[in-house]
Coordinates of N, CA and C in Angstrom, one line a residue:
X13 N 110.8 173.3 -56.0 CA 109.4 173.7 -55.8 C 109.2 175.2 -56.0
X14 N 108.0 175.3 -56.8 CA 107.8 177.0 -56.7 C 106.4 177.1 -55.8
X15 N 106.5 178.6 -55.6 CA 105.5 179.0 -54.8 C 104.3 179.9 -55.7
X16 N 103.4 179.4 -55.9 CA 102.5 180.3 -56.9 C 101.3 181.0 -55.9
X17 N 101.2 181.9 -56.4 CA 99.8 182.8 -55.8 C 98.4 182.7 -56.4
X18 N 97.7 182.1 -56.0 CA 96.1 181.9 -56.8 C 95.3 183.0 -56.0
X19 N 94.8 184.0 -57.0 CA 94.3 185.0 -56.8 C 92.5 184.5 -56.9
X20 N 91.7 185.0 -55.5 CA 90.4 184.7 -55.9 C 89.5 186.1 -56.8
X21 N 88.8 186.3 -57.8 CA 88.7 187.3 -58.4 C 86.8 187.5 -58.0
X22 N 86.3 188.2 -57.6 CA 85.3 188.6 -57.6 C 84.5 189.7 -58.3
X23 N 83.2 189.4 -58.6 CA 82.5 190.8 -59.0 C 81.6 191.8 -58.1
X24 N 82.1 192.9 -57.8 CA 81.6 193.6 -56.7 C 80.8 194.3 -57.3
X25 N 80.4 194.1 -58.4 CA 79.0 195.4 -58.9 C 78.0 194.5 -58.3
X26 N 78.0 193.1 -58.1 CA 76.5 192.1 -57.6 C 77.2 191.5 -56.6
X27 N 75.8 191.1 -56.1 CA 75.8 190.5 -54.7 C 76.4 188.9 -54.7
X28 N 77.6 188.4 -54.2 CA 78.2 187.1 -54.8 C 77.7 185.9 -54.5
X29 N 76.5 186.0 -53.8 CA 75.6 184.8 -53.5 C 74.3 184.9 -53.0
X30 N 73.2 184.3 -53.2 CA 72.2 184.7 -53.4 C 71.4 184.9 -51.9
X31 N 72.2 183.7 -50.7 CA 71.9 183.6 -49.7 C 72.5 183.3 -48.9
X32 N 72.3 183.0 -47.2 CA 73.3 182.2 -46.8 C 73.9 181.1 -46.2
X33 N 72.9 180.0 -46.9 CA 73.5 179.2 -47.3 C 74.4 178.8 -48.1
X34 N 74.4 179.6 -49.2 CA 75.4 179.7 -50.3 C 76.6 180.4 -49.5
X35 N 76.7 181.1 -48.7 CA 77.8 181.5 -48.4 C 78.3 181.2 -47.3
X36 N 77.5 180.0 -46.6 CA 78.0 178.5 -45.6 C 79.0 177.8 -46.7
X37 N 78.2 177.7 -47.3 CA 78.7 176.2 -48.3 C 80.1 176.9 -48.5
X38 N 80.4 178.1 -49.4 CA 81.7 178.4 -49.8 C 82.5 178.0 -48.6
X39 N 82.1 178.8 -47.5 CA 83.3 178.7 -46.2 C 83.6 177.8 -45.8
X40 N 83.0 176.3 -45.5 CA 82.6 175.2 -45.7 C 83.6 174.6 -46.8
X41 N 83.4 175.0 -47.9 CA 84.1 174.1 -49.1 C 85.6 174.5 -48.9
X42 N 85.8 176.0 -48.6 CA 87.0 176.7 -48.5 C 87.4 176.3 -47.5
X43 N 87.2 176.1 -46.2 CA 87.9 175.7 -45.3 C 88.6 174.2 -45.7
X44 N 87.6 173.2 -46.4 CA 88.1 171.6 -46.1 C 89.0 171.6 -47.3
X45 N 89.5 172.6 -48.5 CA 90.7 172.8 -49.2 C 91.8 173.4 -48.9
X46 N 91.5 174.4 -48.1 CA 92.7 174.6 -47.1 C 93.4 173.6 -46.5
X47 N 92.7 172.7 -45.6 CA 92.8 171.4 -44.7 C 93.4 170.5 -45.6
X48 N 92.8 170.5 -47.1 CA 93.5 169.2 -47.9 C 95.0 169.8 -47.9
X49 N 95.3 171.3 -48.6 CA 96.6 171.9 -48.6 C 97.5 171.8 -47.7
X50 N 96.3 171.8 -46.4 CA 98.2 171.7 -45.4 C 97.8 170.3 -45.1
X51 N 97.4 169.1 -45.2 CA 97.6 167.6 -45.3 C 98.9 167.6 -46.4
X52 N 98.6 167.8 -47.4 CA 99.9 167.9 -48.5 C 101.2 168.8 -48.3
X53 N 100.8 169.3 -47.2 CA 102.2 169.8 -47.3 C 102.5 171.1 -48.0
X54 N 101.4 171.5 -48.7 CA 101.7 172.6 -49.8 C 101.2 174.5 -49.7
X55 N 100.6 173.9 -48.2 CA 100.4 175.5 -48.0 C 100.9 176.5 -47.2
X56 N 101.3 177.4 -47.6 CA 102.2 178.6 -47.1 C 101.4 179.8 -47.0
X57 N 100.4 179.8 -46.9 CA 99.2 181.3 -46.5 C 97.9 181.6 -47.7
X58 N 96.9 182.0 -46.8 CA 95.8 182.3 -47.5 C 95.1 183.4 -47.0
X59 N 94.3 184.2 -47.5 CA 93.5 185.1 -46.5 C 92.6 185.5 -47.4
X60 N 91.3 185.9 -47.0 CA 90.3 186.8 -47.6 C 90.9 188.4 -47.2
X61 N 89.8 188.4 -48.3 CA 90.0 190.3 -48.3 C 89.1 191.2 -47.7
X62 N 89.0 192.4 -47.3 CA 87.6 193.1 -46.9 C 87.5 193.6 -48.4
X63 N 86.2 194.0 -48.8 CA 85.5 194.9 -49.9 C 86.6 195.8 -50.4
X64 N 86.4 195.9 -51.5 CA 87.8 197.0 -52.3 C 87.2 198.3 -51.5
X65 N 86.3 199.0 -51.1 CA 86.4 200.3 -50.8 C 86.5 200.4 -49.1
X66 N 87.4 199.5 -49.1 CA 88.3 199.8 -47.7 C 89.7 199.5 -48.1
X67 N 90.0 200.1 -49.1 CA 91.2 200.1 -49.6 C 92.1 201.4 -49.4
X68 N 93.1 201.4 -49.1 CA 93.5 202.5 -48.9 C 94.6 202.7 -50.3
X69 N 95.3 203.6 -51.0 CA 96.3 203.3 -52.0 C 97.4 204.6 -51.9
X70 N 98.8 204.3 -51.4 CA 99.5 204.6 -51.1 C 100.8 204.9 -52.8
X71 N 101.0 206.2 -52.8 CA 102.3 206.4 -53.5 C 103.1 207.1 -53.5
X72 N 103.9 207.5 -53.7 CA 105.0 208.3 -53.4 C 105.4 208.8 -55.2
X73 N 105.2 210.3 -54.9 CA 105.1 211.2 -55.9 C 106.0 212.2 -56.2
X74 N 107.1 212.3 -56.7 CA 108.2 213.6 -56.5 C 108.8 213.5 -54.8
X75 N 108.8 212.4 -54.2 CA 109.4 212.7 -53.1 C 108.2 213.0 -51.6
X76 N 106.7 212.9 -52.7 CA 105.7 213.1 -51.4 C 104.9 211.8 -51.4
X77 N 104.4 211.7 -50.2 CA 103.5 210.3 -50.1 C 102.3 210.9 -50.4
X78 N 101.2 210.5 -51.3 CA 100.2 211.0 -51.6 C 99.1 209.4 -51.2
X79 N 98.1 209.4 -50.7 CA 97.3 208.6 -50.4 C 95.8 209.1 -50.7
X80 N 95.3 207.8 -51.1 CA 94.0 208.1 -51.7 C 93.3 207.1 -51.2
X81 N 91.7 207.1 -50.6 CA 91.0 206.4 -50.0 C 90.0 205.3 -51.1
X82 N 90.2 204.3 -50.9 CA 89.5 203.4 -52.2 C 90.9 202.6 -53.3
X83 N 90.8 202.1 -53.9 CA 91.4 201.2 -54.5 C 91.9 201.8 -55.3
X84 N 93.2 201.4 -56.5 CA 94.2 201.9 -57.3 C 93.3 202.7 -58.4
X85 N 92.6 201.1 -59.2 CA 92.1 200.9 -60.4 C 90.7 200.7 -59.7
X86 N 90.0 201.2 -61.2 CA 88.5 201.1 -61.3 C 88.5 200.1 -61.7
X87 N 87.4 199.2 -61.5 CA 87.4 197.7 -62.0 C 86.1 197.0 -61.4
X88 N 85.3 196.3 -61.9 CA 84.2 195.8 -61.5 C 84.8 194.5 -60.3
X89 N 85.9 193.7 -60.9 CA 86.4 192.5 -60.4 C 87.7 192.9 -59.6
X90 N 87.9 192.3 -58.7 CA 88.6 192.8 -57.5 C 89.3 191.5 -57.1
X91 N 90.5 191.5 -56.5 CA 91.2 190.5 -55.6 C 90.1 190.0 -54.3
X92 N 89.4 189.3 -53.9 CA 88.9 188.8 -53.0 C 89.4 188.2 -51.8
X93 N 90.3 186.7 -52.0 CA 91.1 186.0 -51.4 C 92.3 185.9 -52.3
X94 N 92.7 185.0 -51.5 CA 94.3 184.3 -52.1 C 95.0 183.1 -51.2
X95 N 95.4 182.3 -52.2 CA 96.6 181.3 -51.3 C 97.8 181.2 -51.8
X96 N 98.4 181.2 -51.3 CA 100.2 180.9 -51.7 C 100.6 179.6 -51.5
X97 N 100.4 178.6 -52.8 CA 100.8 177.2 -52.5 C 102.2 176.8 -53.4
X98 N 103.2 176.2 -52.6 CA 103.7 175.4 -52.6 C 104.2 174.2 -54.0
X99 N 104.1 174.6 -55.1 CA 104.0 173.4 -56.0 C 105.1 173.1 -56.9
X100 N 105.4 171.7 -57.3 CA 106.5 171.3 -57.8 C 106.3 171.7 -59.9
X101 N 104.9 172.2 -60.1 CA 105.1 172.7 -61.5 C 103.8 173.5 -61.9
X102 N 103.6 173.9 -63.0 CA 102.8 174.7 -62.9 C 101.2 173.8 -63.3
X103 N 101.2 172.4 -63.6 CA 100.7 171.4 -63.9 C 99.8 171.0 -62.8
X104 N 100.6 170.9 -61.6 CA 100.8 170.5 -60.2 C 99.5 172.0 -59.9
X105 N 99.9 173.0 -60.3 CA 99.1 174.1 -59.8 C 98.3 174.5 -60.2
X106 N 98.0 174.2 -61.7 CA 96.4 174.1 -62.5 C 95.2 173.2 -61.8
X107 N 96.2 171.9 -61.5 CA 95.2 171.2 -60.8 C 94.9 171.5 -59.7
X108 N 95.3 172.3 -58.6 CA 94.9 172.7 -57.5 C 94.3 173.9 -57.5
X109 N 94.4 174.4 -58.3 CA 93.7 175.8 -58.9 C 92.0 175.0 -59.2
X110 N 92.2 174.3 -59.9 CA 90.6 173.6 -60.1 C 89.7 173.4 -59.3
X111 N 90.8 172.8 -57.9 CA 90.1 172.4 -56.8 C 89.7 174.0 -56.1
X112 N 90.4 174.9 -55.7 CA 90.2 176.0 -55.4 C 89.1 176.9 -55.8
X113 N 89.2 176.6 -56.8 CA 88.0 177.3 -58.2 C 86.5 176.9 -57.4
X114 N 86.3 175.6 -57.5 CA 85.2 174.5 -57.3 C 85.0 175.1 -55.5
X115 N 85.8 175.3 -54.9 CA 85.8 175.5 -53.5 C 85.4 176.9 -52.7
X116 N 85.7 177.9 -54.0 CA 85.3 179.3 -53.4 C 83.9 179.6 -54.7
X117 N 83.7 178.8 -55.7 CA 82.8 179.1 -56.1 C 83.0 180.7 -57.6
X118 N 84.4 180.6 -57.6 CA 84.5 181.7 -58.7 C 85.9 181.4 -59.4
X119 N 86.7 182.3 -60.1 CA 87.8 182.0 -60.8 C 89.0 182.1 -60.2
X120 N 90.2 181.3 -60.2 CA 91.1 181.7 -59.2 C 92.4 182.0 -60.7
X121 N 92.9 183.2 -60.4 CA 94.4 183.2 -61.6 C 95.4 182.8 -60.9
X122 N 96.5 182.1 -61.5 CA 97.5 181.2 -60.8 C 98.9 182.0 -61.4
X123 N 99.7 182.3 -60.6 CA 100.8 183.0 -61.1 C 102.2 183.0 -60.4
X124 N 103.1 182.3 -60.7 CA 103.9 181.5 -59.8 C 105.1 183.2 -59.1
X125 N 105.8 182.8 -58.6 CA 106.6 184.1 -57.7 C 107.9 184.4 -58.7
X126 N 108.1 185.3 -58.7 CA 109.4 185.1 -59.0 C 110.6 184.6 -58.8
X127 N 111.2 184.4 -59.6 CA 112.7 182.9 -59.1 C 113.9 183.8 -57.6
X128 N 114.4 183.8 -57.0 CA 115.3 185.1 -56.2 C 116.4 184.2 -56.7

């Protein structure tokens, strides 16, 4: 089994739902796909994100830690959520990626861990 990371991608220049009802329904749709995942057996962690400009970004420069308030990269589309599921191929993980997709209402990229 590998463990892949499905990234939720969002656009933070607009507002990601019109109302909120629309943003019942996602939490709603997201919560009862989580619930299918750990029925299956296949989930290992998920979480939303706060807004990219409560980001903080940390590096280490010649030996100094330099920190900067706000996100790495400039970018309209941002990491949102994520889950780390459990799957026996990456076939296995397209298809739950679909369901994921359909559940948060945007694009999810699927990218499995590396082997240790």
């Amino acid at each position: 089994m590998t463990e892949y990371l499905f990234s939720v991608h969002h656009d933070y220049s607009k507002p990601l739902f019109d109302d909120d009802a629309d943003v019942e329904a996602m939490f709603r749709d997201t919560a009862a796909f989580n619930d299918e995942a750990q029925a299956a057996g296949i989930y290992v962690f998920a979480g939303g994100l706060e807004a990219p400009d409560t980001a903080t970004t940390v590096h280490v420069r010649e030996g100094q830690t330099v920190t900067t308030d706000g996100p790495y990269a400039e970018a309209r589309e941002r990491i949102g959520g994520f889950w780390i599921l459990e799957l026996p191929d990456l076939d296995a993980a397209l298809a739950w990626a679909a369901k994921a997709s359909a559940a948060c209402q945007g694009p999810v990229e699927v990218r499995p861990f590396q082997g240790v």
